[in-house]
mmCIF file of C-alpha atoms in Angstrom:
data_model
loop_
_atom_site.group_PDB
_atom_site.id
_atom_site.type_symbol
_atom_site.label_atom_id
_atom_site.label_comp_id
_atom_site.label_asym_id
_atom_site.label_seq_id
_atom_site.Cartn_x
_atom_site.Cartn_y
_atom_site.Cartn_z
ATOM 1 C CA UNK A 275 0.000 0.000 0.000
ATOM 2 C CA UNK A 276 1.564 3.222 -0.177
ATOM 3 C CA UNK A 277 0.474 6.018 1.779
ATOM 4 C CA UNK A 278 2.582 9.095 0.193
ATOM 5 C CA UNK A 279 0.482 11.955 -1.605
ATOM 6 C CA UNK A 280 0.468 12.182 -5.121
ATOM 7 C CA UNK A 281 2.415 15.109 -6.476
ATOM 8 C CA UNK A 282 -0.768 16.368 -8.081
ATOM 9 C CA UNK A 283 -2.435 16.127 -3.865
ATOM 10 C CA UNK A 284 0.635 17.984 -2.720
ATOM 11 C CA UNK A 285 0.033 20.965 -5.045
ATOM 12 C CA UNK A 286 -3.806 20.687 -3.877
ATOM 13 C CA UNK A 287 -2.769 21.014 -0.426
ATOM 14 C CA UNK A 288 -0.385 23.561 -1.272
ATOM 15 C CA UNK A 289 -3.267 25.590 -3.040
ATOM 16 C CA UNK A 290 -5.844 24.946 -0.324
ATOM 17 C CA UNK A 291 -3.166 26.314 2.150
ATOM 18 C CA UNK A 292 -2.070 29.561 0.154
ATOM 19 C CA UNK A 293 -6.026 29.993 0.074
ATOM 20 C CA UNK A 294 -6.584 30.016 3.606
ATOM 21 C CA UNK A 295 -3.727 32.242 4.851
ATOM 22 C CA UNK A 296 -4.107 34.771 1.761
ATOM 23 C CA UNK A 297 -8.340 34.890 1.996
ATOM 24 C CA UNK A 298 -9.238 33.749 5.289
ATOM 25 C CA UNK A 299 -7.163 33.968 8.119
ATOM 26 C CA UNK A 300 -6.632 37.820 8.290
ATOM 27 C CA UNK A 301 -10.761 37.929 9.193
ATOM 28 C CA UNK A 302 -11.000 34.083 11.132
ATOM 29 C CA UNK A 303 -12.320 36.360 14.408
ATOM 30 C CA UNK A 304 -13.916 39.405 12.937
ATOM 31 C CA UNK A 305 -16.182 36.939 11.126
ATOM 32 C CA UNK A 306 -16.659 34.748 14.293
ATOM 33 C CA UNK A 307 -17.605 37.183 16.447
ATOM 34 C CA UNK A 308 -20.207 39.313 13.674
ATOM 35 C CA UNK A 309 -21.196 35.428 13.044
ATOM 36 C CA UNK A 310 -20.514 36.876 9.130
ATOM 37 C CA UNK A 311 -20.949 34.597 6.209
ATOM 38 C CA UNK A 312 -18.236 35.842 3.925
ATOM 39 C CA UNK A 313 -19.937 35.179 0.663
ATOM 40 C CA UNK A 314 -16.849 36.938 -1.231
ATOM 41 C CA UNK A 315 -14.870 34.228 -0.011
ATOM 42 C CA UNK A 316 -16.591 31.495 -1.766
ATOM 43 C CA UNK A 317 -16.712 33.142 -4.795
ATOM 44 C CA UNK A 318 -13.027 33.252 -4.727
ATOM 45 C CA UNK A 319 -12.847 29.978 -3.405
ATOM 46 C CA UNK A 320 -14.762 29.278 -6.655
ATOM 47 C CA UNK A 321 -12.177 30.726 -9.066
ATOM 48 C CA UNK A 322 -9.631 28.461 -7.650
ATOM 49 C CA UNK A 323 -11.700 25.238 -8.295
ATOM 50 C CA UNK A 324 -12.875 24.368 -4.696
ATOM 51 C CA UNK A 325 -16.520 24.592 -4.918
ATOM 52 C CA UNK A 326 -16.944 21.877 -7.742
ATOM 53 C CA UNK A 327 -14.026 19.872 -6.425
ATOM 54 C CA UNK A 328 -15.557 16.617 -7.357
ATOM 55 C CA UNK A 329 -17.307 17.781 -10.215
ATOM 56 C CA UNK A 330 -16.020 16.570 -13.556
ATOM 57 C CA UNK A 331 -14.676 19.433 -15.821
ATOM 58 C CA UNK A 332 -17.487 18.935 -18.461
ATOM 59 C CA UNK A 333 -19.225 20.486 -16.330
ATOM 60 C CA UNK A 334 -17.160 23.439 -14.973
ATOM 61 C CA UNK A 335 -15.847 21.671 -12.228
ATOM 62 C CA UNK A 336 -12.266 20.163 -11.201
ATOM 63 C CA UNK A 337 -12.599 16.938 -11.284
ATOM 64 C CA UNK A 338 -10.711 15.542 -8.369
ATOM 65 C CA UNK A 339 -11.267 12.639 -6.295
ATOM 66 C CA UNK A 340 -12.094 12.167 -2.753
ATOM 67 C CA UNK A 341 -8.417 12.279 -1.235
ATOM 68 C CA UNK A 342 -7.943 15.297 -2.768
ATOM 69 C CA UNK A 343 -11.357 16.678 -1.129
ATOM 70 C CA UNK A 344 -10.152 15.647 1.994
ATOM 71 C CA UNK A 345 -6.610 17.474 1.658
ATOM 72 C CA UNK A 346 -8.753 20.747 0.894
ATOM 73 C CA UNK A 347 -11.130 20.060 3.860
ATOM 74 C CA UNK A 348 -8.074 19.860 5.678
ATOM 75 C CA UNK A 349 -6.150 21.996 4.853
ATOM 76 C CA UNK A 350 -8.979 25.124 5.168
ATOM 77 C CA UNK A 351 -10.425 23.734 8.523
ATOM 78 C CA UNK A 352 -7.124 24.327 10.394
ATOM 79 C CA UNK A 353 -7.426 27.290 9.585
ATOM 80 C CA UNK A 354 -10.982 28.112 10.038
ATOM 81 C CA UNK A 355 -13.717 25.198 10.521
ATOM 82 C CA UNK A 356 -16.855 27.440 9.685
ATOM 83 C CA UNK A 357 -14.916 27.405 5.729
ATOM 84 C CA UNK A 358 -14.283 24.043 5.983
ATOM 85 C CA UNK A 359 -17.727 23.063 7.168
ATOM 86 C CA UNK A 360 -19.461 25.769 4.307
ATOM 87 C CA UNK A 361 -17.662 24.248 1.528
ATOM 88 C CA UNK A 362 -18.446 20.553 2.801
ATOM 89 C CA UNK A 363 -21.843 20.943 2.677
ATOM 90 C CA UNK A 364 -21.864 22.580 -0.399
ATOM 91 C CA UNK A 365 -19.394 20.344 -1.953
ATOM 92 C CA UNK A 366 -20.588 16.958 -0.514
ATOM 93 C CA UNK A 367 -24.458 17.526 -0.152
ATOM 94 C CA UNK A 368 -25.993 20.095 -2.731
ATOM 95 C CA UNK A 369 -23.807 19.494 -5.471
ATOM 96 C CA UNK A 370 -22.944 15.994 -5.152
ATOM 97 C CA UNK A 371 -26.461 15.421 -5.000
ATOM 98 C CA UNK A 372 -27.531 16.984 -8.186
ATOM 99 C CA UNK A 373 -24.249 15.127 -9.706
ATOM 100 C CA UNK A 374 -25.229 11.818 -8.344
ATOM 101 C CA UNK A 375 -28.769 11.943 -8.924
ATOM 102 C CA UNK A 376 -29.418 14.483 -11.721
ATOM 103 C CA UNK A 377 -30.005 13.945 -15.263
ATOM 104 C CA UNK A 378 -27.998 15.567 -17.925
ATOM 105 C CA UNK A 379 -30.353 18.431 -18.407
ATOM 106 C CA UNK A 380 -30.676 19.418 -14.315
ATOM 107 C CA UNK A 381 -26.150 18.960 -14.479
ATOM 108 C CA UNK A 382 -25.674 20.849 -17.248
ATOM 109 C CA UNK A 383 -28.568 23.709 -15.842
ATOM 110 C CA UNK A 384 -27.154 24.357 -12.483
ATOM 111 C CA UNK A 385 -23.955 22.009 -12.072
ATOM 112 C CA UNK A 386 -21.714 24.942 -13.786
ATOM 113 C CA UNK A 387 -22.887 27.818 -11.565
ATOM 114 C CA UNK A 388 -22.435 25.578 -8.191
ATOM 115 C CA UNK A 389 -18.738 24.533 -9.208
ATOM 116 C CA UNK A 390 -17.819 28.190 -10.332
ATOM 117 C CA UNK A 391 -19.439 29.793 -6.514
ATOM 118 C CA UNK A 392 -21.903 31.714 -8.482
ATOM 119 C CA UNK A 393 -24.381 29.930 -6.607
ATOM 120 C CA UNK A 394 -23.887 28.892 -3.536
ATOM 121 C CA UNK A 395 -25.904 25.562 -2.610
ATOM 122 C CA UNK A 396 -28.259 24.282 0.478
ATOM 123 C CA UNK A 397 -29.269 21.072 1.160
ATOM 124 C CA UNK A 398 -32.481 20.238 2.811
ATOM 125 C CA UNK A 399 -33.436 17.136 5.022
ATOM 126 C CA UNK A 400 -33.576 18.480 8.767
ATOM 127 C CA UNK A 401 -36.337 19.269 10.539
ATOM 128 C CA UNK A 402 -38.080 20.880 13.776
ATOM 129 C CA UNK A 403 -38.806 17.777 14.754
ATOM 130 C CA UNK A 404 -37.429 15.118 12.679
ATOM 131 C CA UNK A 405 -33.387 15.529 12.876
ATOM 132 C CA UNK A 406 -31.828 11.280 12.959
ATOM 133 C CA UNK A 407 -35.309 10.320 12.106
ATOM 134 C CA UNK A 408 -35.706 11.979 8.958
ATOM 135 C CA UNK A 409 -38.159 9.648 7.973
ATOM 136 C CA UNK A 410 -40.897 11.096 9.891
ATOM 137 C CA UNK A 411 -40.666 15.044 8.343
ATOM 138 C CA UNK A 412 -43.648 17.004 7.877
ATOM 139 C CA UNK A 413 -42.494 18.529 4.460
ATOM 140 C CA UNK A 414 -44.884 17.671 1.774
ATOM 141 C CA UNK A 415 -44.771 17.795 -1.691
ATOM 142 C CA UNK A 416 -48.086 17.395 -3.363
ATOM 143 C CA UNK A 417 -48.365 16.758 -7.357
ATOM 144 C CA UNK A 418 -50.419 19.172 -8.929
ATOM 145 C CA UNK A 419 -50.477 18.653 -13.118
ATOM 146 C CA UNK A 420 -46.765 19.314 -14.131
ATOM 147 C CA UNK A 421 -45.765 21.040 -10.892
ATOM 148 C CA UNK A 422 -44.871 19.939 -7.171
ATOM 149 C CA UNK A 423 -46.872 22.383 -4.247
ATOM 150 C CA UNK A 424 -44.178 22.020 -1.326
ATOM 151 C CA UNK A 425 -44.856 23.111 2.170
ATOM 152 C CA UNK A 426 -43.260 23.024 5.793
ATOM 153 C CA UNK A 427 -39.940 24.069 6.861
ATOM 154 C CA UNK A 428 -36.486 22.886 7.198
ATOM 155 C CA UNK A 429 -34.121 23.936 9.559
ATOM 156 C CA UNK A 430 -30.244 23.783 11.279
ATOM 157 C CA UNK A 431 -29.556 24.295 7.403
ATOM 158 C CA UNK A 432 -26.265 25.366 5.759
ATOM 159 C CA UNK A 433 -26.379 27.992 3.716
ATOM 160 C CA UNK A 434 -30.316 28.551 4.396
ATOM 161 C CA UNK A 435 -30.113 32.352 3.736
ATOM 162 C CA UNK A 436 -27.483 32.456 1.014
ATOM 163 C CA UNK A 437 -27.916 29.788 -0.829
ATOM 164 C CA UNK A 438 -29.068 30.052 -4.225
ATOM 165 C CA UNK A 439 -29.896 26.268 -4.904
ATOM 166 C CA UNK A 440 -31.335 23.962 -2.662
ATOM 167 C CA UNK A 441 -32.082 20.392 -2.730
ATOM 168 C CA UNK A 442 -34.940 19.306 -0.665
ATOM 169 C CA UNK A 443 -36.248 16.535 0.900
ATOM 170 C CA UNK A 444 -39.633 16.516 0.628
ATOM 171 C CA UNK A 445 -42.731 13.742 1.441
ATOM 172 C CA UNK A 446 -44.780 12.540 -1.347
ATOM 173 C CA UNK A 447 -46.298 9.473 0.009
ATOM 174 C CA UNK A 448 -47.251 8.387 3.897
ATOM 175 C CA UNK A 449 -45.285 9.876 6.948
ATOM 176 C CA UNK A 450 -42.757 6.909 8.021
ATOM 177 C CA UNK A 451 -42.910 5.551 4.243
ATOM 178 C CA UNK A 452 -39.693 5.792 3.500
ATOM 179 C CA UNK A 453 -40.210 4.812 -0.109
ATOM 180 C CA UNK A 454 -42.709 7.707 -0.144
ATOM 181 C CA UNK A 455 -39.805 10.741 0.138
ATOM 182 C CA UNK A 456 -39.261 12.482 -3.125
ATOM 183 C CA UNK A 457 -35.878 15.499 -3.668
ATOM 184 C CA UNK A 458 -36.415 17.935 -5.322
ATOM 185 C CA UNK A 459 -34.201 21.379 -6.838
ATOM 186 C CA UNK A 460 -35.577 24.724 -5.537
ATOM 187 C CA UNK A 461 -34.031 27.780 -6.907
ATOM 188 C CA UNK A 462 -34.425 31.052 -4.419
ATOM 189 C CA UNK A 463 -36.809 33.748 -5.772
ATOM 190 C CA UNK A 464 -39.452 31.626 -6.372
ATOM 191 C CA UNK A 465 -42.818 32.408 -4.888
ATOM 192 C CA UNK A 466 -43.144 30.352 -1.848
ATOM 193 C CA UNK A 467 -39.645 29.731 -0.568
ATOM 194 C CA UNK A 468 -38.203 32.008 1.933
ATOM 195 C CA UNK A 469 -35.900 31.732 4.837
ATOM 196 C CA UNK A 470 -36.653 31.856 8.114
ATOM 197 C CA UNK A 471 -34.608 31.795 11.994
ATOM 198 C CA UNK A 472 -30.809 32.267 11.006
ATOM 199 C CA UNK A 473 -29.256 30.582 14.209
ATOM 200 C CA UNK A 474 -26.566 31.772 16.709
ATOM 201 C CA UNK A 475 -24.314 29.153 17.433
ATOM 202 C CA UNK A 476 -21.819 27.911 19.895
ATOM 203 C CA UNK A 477 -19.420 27.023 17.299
ATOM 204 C CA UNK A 478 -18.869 27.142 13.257
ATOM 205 C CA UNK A 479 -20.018 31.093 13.485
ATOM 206 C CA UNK A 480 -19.344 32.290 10.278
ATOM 207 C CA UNK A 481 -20.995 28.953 8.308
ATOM 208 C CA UNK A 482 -24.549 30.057 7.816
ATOM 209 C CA UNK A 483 -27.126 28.191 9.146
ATOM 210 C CA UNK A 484 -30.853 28.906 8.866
ATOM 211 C CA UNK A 485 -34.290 27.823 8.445
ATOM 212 C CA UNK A 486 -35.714 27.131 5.328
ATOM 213 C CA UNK A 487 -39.413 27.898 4.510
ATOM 214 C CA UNK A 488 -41.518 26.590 2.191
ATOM 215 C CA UNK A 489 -45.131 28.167 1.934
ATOM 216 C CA UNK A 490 -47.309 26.742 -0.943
ATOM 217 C CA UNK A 491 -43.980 26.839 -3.162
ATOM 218 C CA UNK A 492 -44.506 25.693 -6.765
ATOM 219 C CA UNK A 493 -41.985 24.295 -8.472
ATOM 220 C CA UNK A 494 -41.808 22.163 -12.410
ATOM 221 C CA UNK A 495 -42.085 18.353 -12.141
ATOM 222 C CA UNK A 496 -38.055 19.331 -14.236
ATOM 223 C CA UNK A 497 -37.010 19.924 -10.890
ATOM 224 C CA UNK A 498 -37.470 16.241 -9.313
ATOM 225 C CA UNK A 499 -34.272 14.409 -8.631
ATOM 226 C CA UNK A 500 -34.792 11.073 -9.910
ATOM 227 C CA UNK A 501 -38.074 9.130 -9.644
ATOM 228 C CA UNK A 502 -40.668 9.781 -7.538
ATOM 229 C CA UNK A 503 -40.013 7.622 -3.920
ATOM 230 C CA UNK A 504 -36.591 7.552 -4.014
ATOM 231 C CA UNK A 505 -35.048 10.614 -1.948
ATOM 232 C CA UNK A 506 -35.055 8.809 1.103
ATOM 233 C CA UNK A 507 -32.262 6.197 -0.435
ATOM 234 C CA UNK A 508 -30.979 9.068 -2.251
ATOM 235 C CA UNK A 509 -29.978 11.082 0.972
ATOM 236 C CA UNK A 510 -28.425 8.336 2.439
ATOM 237 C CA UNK A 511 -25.955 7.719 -0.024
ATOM 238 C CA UNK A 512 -25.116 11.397 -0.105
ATOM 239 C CA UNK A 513 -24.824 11.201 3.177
ATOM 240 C CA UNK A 514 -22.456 8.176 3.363
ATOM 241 C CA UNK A 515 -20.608 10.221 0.946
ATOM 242 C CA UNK A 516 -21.007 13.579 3.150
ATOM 243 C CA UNK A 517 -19.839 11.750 6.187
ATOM 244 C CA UNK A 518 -16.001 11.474 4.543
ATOM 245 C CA UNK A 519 -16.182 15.458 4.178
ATOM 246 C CA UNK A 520 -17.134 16.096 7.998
ATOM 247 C CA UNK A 521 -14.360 13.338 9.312
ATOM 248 C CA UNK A 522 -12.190 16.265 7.325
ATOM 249 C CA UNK A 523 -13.659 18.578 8.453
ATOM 250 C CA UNK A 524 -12.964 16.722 11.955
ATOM 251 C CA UNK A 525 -9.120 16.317 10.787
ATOM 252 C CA UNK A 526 -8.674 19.949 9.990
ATOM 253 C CA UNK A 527 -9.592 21.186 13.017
ATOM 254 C CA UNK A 528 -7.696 18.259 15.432
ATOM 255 C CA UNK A 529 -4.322 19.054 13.263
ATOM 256 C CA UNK A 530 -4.957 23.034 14.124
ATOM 257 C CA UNK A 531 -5.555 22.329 17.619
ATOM 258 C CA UNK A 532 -2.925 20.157 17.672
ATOM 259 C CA UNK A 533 -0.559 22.387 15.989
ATOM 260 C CA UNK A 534 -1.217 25.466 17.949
ATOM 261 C CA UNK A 535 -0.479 23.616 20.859
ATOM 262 C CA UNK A 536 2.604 21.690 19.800
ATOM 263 C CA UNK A 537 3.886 25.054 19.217
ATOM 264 C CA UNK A 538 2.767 26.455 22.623
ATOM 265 C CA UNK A 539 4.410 23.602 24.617
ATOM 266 C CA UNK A 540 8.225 24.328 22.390
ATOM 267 C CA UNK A 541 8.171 28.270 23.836
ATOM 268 C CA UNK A 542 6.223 28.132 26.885
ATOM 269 C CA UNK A 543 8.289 27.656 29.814
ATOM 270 C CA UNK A 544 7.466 26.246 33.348
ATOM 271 C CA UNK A 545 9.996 25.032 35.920
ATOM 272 C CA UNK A 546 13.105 25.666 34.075
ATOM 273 C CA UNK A 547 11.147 23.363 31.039
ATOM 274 C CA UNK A 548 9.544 23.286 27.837
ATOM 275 C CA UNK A 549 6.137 22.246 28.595
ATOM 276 C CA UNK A 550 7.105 19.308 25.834
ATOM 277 C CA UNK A 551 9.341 18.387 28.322
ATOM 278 C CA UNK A 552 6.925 17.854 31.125
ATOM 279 C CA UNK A 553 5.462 14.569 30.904
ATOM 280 C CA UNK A 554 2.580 15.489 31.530
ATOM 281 C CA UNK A 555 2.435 17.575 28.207
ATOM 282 C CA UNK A 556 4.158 15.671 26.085
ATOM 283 C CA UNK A 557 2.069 12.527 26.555
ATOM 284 C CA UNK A 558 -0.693 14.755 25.554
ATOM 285 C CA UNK A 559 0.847 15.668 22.628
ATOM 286 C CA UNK A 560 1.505 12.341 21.798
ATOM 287 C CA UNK A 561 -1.918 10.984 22.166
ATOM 288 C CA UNK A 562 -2.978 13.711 19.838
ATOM 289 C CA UNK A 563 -0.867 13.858 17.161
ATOM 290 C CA UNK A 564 -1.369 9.690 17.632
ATOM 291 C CA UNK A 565 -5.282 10.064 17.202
ATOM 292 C CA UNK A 566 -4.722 12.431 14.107
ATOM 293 C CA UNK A 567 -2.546 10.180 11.926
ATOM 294 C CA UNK A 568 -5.634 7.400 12.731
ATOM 295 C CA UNK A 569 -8.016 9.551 11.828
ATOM 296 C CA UNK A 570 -6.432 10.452 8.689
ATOM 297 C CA UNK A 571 -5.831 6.660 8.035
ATOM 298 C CA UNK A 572 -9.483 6.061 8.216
ATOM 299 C CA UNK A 573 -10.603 8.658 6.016
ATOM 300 C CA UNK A 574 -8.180 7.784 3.487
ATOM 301 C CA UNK A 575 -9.309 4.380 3.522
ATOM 302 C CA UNK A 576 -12.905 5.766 3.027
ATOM 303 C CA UNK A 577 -11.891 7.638 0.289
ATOM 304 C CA UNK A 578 -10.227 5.131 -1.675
ATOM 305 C CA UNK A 579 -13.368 2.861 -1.191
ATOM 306 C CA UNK A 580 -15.319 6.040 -2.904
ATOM 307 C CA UNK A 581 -13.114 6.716 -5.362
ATOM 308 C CA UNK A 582 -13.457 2.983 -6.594
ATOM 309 C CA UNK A 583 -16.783 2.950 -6.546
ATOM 310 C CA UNK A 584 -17.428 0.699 -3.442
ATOM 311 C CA UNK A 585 -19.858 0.848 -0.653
ATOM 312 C CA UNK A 586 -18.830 3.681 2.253
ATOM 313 C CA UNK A 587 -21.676 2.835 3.906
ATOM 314 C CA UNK A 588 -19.601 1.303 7.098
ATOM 315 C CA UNK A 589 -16.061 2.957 6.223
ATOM 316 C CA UNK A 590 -17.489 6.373 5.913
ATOM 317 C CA UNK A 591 -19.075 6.030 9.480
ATOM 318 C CA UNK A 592 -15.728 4.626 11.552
ATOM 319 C CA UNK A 593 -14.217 7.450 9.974
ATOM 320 C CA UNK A 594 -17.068 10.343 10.915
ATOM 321 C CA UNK A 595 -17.466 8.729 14.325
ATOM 322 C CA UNK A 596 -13.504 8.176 15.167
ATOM 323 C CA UNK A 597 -12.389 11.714 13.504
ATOM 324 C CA UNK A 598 -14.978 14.056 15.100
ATOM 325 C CA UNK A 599 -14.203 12.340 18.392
ATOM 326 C CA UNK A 600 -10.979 12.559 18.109
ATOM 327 C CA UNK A 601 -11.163 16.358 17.184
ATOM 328 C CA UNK A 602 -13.274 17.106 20.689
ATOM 329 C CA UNK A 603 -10.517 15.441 22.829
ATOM 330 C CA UNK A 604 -7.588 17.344 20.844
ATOM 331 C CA UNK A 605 -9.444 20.540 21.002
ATOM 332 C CA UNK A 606 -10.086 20.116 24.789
ATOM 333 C CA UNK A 607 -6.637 18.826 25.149
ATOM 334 C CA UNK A 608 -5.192 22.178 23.590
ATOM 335 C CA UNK A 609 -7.234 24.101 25.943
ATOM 336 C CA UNK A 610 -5.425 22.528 28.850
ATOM 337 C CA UNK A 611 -1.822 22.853 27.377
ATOM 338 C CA UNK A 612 -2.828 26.835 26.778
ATOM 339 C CA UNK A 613 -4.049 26.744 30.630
ATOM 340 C CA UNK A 614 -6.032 30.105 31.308
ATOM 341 C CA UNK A 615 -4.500 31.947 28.135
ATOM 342 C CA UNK A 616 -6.386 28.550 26.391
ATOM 343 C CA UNK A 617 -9.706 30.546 27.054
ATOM 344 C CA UNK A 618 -8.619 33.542 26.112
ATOM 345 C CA UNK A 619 -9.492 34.742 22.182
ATOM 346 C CA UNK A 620 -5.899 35.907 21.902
ATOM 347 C CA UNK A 621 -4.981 31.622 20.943
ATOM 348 C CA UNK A 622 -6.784 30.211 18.681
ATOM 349 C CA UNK A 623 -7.644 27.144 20.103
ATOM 350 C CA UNK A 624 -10.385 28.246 22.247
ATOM 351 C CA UNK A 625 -12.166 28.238 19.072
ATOM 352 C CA UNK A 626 -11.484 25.296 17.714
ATOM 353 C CA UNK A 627 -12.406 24.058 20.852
ATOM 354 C CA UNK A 628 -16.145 25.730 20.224
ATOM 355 C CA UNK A 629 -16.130 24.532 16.602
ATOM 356 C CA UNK A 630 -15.101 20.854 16.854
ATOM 357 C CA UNK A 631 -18.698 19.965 18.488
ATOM 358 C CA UNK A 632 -20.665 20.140 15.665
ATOM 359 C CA UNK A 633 -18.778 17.350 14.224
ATOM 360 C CA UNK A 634 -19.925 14.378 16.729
ATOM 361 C CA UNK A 635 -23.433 16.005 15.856
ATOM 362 C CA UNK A 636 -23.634 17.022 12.020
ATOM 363 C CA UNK A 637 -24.502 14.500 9.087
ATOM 364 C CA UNK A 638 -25.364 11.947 11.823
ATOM 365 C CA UNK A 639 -24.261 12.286 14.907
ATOM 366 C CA UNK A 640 -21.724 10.203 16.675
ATOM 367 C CA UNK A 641 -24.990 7.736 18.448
ATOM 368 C CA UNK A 642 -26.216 7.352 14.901
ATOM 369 C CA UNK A 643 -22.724 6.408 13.399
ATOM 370 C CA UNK A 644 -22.658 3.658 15.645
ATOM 371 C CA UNK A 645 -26.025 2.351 15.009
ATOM 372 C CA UNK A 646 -25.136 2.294 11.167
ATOM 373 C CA UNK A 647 -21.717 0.507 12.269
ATOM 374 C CA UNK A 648 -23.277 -1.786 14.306
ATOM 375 C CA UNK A 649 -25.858 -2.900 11.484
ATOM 376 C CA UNK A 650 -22.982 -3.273 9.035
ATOM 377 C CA UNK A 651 -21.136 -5.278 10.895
ATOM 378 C CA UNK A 652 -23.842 -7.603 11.801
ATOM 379 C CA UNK A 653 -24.852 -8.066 8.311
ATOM 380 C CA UNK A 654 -21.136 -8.400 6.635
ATOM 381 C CA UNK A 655 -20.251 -11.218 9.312
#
């Protein structure tokens, strides 16, 4: 097996890096504390290829593969998780959802202004009431001659307010039927669909996240993904997809906590020591840059599976559940190292610290991952 980058993924990472000192590390506070979606940055992010990273370049995009996303995740997260976590979604869930399950007319409508940043995308399965058991939403979409009449609302959704293109799940057939759960493409401006409660968060500040509204919204039968009764199983495989992107999202922000701290512990002194040099220290160190290079293993393996076209279904969840763990004990670990200057807004780790939660709860959350794991490994033997 060999585990060295490609020369092509070192100039990715290389990119991905230049991108997040030149673009977004100047303004990683001043957007956390206004809780500012920096749209500008996306666009930009769009000139340079990474919001259609795994979009094929006949349709605009760059046509990379999944170790290549997970270099650009990574790369951007340790520098600021909201980015990392915006262009996720929009990467993994919106996009790769209209590439999975679109048909040539719906790619070549909307795949080429998603993979450029002129739209930014929103994906919609999340509810009030219905978050891990998304088979119970209240969304409806009723058939009316050649149009769909959707109503209800979605909500803890990424890019809610900005986004220009969302993909919604939507129920066409009985509540718990989940061969009766239909997606569907909604462009904003149409009559009907509006957004609602932008939240303020604990963590991941400057990635939108807001409700989504849908009020007698009428949209063309052209804008179904796929057949009627299968969104359900569509959102699942997105999501076994989507659940490489957050474990590197996960890995982005343990390697900057880590980081940030490994650097602390070589100039802070205490008893005549480097705090390396402590024990104490160091063995936290070395359980966290120990825990990294796992995680990392895991979501390569993930990503190799996807890139071959195999099943991620229980690969894609070790590596969400083990990485976003793993990124909640480093942050809290780098807290300690800093001591009191840890909670102080001066390091940055008392924000990773904030921002590594979501992981253990976004795209599944850790509980969930383990259920799927569980199931998998019962069935495979």
């Amino acid at each position: 097996m060999n585990f060295s980058f490609s020369e092509s993924q070192l100039m990715v990472a290389e990119a991905a890096r230049e991108f997040a000192e030149k673009y977004i590390r100047p303004h990683v506070m001043e957007w956390d504390e206004a809780q500012r979606f920096p749209v500008e940055v996306f666009k930009k992010a769009g000139e340079l290829g990474f919001m259609g990273i795994l979009v094929p370049e006949m349709y605009g995009g760059s046509g990379l593969n999944y170790h290549d996303y997970i270099v650009i995740i990574d790369e951007i997260s340790k520098v600021d998780p909201s980015i990392g976590l915006s262009l996720a979604a929009h990467n993994s869930l919106c996009t790769n959802h209209i590439l999975s399950f679109g048909n040539e007319e719906q790619k070549q409508r909307w795949l080429p202004k998603l993979a450029s940043g002129e739209w930014i995308g929103a994906w919609g399965i999340t509810e009030h009431n219905t978050g891990s058991d998304s088979g119970g939403m209240a969304t409806t979409a009723v058939k009316d001659g050649d149009e769909w009449v959707l109503n209800g609302a979605k909500n803890f959704i990424t890019h809610g307010l900005s986004g220009e293109l969302a993909v919604v799940i939507a129920r066409t057939g009985e509540k718990g039927d989940k061969h009766g759960i239909t997606a569907f493409a909604v462009e904003r401006g149409v009559a009907g669909f509006s957004a609602g409660k932008k939240e303020n968060k604990l963590g991941m500040r400057a990635s939108e996240t807001a409700e989504m509204i849908f009020q007698d919204c009428r949209i063309p039968d052209a804008n179904r993904l796929g057949e009627v009764g299968e969104g359900f199983i569509q959102a699942m495989k997105i999501l076994d997809s989507g659940r490489i992107s957050i474990g590197a999202l996960a890995l982005g922000i343990a390697r900057g906590a880590y980081e940030a701290s490994l650097k602390y512990a070589k100039e802070r002194m205490q008893f005549g020591k480097r705090l390396i040099d402590l024990q104490a220290i160091g063995f936290k160190l070395a359980d966290m840059a120990t825990e990294i290079e796992a995680s990392e293993l895991l979501l390569h393996k993930a990503a190799y599976q996807r890139n071959q076209g195999l099943p991620v279904t229980l690969s894609g969840a070790m590596a969400k559940m083990y990485s976003s763990e793993v990124c909640v004990r480093v942050a809290t670990e780098a807290i300690q190292i800093h001591g009191g200057y840890g909670l102080t807004k001066d390091f940055p780790v008392e924000k990773f610290f904030r921002d590594s939660k979501l992981c253990t709860i976004g795209e599944g959350t850790t509980e969930i991952q383990k259920l799927v794991i569980s199931r998998q490994i019962d069935r495979l033997g």
